[in-house]
mmCIF file of N, CA and C in Angstrom:
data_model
loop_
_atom_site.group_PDB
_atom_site.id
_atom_site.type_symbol
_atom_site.label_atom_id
_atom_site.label_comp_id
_atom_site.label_asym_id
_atom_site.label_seq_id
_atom_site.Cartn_x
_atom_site.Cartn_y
_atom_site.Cartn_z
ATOM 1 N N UNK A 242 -13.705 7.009 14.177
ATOM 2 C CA UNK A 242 -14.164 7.161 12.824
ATOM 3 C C UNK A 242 -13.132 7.976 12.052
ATOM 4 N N UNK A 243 -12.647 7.435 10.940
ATOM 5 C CA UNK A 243 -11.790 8.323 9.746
ATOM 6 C C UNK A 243 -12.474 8.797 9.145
ATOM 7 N N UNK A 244 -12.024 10.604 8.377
ATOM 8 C CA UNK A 244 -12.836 10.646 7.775
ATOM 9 C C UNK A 244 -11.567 11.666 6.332
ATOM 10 N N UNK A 245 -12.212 11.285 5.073
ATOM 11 C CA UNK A 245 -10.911 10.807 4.349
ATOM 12 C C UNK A 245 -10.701 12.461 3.777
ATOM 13 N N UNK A 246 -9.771 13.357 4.127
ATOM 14 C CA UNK A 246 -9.428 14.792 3.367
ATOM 15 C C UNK A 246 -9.841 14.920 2.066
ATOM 16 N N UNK A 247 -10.242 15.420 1.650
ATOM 17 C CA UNK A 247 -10.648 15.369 -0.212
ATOM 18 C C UNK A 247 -9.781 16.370 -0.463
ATOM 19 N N UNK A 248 -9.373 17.436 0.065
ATOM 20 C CA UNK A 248 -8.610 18.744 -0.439
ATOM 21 C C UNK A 248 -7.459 18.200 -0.539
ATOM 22 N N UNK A 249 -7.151 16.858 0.007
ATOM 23 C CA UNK A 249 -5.720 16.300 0.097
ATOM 24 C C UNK A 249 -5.436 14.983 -1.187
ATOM 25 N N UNK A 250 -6.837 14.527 -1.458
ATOM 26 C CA UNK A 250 -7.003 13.758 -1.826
ATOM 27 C C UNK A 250 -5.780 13.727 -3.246
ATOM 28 N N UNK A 251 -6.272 14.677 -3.853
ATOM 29 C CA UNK A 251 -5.793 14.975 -5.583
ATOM 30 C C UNK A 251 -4.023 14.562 -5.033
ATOM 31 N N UNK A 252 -3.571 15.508 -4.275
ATOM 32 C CA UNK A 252 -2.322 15.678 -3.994
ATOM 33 C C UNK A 252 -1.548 14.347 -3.083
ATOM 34 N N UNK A 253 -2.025 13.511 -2.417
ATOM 35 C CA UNK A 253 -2.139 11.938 -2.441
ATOM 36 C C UNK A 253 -2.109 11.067 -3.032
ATOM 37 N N UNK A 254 -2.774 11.026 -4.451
ATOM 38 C CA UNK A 254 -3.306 10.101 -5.944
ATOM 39 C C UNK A 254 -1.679 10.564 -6.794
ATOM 40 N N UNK A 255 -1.030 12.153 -6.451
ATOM 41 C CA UNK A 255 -0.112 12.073 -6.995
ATOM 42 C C UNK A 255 1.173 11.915 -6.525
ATOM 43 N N UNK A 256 1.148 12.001 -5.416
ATOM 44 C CA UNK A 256 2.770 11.383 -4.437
ATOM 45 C C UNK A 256 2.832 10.169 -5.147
ATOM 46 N N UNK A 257 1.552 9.316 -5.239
ATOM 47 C CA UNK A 257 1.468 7.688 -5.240
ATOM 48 C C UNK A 257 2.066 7.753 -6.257
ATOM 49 N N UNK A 258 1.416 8.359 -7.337
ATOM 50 C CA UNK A 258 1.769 7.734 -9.098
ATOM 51 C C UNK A 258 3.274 8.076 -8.984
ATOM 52 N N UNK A 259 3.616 9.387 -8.425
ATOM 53 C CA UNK A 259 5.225 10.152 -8.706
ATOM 54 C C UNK A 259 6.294 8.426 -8.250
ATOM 55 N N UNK A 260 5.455 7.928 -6.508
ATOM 56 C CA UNK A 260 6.537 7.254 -6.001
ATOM 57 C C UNK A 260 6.377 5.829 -6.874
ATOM 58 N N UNK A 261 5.616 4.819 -7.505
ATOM 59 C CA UNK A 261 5.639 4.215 -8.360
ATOM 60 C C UNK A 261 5.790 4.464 -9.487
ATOM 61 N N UNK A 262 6.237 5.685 -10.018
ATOM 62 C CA UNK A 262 6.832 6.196 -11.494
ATOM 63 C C UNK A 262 5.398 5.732 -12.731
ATOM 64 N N UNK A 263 4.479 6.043 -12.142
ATOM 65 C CA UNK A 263 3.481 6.037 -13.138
ATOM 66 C C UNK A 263 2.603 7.232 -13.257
ATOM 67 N N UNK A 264 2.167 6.997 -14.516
ATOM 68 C CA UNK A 264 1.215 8.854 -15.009
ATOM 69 C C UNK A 264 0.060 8.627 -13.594
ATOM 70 N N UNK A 265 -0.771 9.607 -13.369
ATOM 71 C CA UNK A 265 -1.591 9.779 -12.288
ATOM 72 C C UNK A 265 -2.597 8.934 -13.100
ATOM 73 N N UNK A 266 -2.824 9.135 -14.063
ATOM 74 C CA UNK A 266 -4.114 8.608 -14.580
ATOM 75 C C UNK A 266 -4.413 7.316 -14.761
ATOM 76 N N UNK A 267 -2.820 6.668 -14.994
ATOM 77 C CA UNK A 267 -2.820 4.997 -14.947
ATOM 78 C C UNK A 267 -2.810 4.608 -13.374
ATOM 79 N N UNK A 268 -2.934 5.068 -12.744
ATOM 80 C CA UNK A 268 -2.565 4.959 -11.072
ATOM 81 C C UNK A 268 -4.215 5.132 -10.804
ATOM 82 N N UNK A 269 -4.789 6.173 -11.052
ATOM 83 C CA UNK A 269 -6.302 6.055 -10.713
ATOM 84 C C UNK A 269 -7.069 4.849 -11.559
ATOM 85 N N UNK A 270 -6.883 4.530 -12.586
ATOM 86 C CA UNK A 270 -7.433 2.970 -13.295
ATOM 87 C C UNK A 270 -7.183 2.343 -12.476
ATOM 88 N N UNK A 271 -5.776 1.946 -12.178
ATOM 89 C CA UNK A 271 -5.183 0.638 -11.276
ATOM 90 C C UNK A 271 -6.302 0.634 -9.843
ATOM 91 N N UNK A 272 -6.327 1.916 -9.085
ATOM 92 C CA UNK A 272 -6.529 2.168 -7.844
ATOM 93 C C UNK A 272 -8.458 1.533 -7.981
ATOM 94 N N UNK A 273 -9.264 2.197 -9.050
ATOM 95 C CA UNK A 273 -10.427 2.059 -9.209
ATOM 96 C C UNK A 273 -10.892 0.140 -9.644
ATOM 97 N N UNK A 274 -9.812 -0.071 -10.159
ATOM 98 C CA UNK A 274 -9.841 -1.732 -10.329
ATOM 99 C C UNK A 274 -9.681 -2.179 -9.389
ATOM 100 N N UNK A 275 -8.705 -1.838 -8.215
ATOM 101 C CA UNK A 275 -8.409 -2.924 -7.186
ATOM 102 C C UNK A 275 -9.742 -2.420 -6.251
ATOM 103 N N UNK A 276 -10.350 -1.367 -6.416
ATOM 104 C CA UNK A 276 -11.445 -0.887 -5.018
ATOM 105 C C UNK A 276 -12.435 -1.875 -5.739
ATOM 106 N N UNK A 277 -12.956 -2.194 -6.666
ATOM 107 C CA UNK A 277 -14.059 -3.186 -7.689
ATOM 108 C C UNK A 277 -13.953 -4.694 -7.104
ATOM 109 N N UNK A 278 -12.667 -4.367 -7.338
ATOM 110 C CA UNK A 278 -12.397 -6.201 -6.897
ATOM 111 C C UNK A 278 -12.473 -6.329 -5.462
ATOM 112 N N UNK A 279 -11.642 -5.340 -4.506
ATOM 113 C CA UNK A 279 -11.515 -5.016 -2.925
ATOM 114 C C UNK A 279 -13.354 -5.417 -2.747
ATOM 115 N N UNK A 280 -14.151 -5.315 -2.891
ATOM 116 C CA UNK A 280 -15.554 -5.241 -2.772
ATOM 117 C C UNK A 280 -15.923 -6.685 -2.233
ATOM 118 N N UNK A 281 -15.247 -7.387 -3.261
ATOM 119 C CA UNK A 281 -15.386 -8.884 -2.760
ATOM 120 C C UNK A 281 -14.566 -9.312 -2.342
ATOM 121 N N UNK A 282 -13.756 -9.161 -2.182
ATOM 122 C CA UNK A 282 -12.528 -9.922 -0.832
ATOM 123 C C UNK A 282 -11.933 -9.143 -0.073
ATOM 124 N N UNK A 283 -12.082 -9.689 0.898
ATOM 125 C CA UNK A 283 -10.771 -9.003 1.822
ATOM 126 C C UNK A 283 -9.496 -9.814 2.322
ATOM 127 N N UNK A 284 -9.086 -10.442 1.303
ATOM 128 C CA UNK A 284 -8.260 -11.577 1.507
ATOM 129 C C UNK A 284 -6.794 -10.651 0.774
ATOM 130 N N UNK A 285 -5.480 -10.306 1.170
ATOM 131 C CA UNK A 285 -4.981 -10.330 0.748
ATOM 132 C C UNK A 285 -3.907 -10.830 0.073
ATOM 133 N N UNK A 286 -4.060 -12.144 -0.243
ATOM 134 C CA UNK A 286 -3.124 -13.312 -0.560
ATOM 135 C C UNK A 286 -3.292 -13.030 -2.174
ATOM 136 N N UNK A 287 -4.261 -13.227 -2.735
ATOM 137 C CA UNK A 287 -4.234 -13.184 -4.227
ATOM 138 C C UNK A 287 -3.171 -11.946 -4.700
ATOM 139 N N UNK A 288 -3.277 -10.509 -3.750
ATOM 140 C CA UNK A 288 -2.809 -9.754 -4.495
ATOM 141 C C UNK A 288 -1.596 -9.448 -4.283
ATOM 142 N N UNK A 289 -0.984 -10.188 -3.096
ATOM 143 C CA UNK A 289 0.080 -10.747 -3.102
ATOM 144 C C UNK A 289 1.070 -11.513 -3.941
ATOM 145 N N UNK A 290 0.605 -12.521 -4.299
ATOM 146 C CA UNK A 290 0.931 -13.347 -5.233
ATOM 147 C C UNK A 290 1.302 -13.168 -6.544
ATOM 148 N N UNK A 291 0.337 -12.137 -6.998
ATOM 149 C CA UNK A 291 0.470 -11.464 -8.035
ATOM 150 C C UNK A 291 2.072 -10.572 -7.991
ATOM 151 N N UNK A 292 1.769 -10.192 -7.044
ATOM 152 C CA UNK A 292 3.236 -9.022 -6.915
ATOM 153 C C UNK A 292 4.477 -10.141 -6.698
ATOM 154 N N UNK A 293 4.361 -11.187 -5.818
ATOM 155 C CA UNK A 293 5.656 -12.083 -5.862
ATOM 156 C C UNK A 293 5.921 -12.552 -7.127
ATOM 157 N N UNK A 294 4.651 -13.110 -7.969
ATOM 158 C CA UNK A 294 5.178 -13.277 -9.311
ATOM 159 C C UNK A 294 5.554 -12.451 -10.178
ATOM 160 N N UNK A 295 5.734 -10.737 -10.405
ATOM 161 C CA UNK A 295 5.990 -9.776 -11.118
ATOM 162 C C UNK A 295 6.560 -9.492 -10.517
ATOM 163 N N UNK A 296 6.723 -8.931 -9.445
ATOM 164 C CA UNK A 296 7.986 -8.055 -8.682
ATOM 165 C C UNK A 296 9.421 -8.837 -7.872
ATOM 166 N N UNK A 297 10.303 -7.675 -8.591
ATOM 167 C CA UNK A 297 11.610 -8.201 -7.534
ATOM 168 C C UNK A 297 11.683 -7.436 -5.749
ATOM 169 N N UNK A 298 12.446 -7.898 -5.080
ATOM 170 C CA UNK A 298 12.823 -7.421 -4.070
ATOM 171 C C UNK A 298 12.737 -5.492 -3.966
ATOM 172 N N UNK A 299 12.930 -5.644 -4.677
ATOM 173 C CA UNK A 299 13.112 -3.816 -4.941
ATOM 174 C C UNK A 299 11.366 -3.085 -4.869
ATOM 175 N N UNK A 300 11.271 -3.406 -5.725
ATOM 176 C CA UNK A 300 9.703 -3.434 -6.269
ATOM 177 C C UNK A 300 8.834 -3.958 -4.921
ATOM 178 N N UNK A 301 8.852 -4.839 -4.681
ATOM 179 C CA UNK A 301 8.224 -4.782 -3.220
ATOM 180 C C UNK A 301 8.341 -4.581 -2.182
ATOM 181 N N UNK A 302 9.757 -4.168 -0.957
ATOM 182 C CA UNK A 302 10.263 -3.267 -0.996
ATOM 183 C C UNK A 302 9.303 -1.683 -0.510
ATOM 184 N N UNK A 303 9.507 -1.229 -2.613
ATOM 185 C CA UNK A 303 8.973 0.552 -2.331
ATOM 186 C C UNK A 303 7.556 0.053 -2.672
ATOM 187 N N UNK A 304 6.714 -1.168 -2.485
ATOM 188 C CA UNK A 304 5.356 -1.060 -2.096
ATOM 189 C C UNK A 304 4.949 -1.394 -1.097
ATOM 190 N N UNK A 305 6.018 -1.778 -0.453
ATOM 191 C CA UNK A 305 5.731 -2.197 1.530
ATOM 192 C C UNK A 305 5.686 -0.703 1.763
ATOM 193 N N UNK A 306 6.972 -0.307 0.979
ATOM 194 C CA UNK A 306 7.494 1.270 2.023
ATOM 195 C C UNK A 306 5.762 2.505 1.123
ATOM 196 N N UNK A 307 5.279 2.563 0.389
ATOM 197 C CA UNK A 307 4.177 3.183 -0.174
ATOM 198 C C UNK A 307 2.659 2.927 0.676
ATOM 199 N N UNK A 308 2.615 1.434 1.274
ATOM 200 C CA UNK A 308 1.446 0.644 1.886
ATOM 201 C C UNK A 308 1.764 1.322 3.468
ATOM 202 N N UNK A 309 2.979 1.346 3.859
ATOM 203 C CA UNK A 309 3.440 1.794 5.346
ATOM 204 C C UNK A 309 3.317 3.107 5.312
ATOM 205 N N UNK A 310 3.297 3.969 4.398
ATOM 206 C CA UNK A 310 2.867 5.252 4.311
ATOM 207 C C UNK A 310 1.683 5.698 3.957
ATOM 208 N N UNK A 311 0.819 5.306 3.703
ATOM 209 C CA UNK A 311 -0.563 5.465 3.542
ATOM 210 C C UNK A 311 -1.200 5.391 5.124
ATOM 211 N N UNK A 312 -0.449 3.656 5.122
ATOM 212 C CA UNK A 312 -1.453 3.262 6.908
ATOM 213 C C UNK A 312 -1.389 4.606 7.551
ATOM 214 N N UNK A 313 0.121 4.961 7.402
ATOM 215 C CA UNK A 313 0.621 5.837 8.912
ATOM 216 C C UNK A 313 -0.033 7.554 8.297
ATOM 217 N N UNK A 314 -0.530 7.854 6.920
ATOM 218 C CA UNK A 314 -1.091 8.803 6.300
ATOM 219 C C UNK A 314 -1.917 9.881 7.712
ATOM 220 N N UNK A 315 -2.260 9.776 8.281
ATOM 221 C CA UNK A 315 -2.876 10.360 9.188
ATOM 222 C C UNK A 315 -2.487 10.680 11.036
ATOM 223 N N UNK A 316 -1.031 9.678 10.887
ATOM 224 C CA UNK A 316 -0.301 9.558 11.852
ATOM 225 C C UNK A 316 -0.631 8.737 13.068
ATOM 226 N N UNK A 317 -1.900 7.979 12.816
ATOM 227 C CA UNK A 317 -2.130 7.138 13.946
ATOM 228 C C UNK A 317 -2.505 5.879 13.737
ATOM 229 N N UNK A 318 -1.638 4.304 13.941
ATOM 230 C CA UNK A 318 -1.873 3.152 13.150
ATOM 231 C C UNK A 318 -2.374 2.290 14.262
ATOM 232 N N UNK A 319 -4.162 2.148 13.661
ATOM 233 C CA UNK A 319 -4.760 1.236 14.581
ATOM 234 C C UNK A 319 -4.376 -0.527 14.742
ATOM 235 N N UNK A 320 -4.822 -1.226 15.420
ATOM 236 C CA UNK A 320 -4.521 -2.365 15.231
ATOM 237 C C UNK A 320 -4.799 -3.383 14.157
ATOM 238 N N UNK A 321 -6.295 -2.794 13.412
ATOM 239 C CA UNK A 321 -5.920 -4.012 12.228
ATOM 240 C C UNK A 321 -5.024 -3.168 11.516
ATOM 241 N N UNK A 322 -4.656 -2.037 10.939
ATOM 242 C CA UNK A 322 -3.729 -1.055 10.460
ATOM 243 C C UNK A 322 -2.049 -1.609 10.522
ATOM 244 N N UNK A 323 -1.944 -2.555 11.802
ATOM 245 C CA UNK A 323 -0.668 -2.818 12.111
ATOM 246 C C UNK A 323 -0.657 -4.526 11.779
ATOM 247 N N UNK A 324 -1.497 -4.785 12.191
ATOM 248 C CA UNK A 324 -1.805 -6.353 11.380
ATOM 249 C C UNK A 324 -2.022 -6.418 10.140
ATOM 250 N N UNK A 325 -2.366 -5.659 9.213
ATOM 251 C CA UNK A 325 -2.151 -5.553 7.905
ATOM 252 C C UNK A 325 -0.776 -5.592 7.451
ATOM 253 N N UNK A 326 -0.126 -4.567 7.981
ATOM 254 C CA UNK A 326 1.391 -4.573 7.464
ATOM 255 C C UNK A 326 2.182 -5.395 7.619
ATOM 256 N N UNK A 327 1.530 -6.232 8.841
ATOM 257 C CA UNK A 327 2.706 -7.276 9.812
ATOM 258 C C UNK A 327 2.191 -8.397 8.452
ATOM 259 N N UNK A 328 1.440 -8.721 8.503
ATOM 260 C CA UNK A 328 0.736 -9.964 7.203
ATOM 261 C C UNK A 328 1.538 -9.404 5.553
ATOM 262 N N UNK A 329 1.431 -8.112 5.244
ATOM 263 C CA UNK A 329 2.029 -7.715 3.938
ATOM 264 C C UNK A 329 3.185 -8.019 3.955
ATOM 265 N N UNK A 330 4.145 -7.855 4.959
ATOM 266 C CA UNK A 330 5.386 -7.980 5.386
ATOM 267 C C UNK A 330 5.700 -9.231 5.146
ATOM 268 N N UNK A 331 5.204 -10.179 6.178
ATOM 269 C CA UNK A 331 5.557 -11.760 5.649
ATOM 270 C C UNK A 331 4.557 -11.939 4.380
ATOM 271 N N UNK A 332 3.663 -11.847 3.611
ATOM 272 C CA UNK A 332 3.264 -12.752 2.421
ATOM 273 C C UNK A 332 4.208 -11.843 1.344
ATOM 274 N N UNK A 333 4.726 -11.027 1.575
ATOM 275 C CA UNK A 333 5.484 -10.301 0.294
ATOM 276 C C UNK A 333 7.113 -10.971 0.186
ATOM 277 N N UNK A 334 7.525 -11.826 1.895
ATOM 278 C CA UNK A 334 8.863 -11.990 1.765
ATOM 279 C C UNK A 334 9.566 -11.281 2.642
ATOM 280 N N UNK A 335 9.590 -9.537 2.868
ATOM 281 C CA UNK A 335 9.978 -8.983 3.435
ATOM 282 C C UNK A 335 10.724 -9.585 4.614
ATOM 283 N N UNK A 336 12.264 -9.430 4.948
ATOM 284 C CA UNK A 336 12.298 -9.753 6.516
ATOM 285 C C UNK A 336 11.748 -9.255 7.390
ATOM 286 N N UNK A 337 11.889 -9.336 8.707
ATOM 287 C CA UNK A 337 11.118 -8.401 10.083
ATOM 288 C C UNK A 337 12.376 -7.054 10.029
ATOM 289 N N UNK A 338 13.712 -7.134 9.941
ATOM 290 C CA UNK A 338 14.475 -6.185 9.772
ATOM 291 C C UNK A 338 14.335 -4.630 9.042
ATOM 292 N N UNK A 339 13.924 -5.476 7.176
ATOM 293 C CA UNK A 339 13.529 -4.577 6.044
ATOM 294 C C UNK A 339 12.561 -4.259 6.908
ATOM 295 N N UNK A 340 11.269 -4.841 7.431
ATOM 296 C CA UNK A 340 9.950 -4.087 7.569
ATOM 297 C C UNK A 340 9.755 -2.917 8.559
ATOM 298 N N UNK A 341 10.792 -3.020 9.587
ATOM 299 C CA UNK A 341 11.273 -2.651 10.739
ATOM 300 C C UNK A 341 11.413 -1.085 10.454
ATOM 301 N N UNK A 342 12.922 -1.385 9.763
ATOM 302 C CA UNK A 342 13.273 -0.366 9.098
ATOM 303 C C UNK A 342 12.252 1.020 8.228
ATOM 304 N N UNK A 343 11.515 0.167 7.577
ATOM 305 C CA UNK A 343 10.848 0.965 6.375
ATOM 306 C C UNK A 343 9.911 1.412 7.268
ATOM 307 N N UNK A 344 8.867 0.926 8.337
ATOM 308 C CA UNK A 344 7.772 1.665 9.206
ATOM 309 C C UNK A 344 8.315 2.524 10.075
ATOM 310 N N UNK A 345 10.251 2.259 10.613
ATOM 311 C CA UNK A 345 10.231 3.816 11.585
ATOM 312 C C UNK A 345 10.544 4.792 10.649
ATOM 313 N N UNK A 346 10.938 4.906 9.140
ATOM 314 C CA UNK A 346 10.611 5.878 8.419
ATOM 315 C C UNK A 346 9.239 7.044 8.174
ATOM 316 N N UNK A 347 8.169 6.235 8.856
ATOM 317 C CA UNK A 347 6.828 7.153 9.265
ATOM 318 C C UNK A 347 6.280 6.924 10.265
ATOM 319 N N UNK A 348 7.406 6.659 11.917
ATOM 320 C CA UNK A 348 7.067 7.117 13.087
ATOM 321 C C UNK A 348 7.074 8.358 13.341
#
């Protein structure tokens, strides 16, 4: 069972916004929209798609490397935890190399 720091929480919401270069407050909208929608799917292809059509290489990239730091947020990455990333990895494009790379950054 996880159970999620709240004293950490605030200071989490703002690494995120700092490492996507957005105000905290547009980062908690974004975050509270995708948990609304997260409700009904657990499919992550749509929101994929979305990002292949807006984002370059770069841009997805430092949201593989942001998604690989969250998983590993607590230092221990269960198995759907690692099947998530392995799936983000290929539907984003990513090679196995880039992805490689960017997850032993939070071994």
């Amino acid at each position: 069972m996880y159970f999620l720091d709240l004293d950490n929480l605030e200071n989490r919401i703002n690494e995120i916004a700092q490492d996507l270069d957005i105000k905290e407050e547009d980062f908690i909208n974004l975050y509270s929209k995708a948990v609304e929608e997260e409700d009904f799917s657990a499919d992550i292809y749509k929101w994929t798609k979305i990002i292949n059509d807006n984002c370059d290489e770069d841009s997805k990239l430092k949201i593989f490397r942001l998604a690989c730091k969250i998983v590993n947020a607590d230092g221990n990455i269960d198995p759907f935890e690692s099947n998530f990333t392995r799936r983000l990895s290929g539907l984003l494009y990513i090679t196995d190399k880039q992805a490689g790379e960017i997850k032993k950054e939070f071994n």
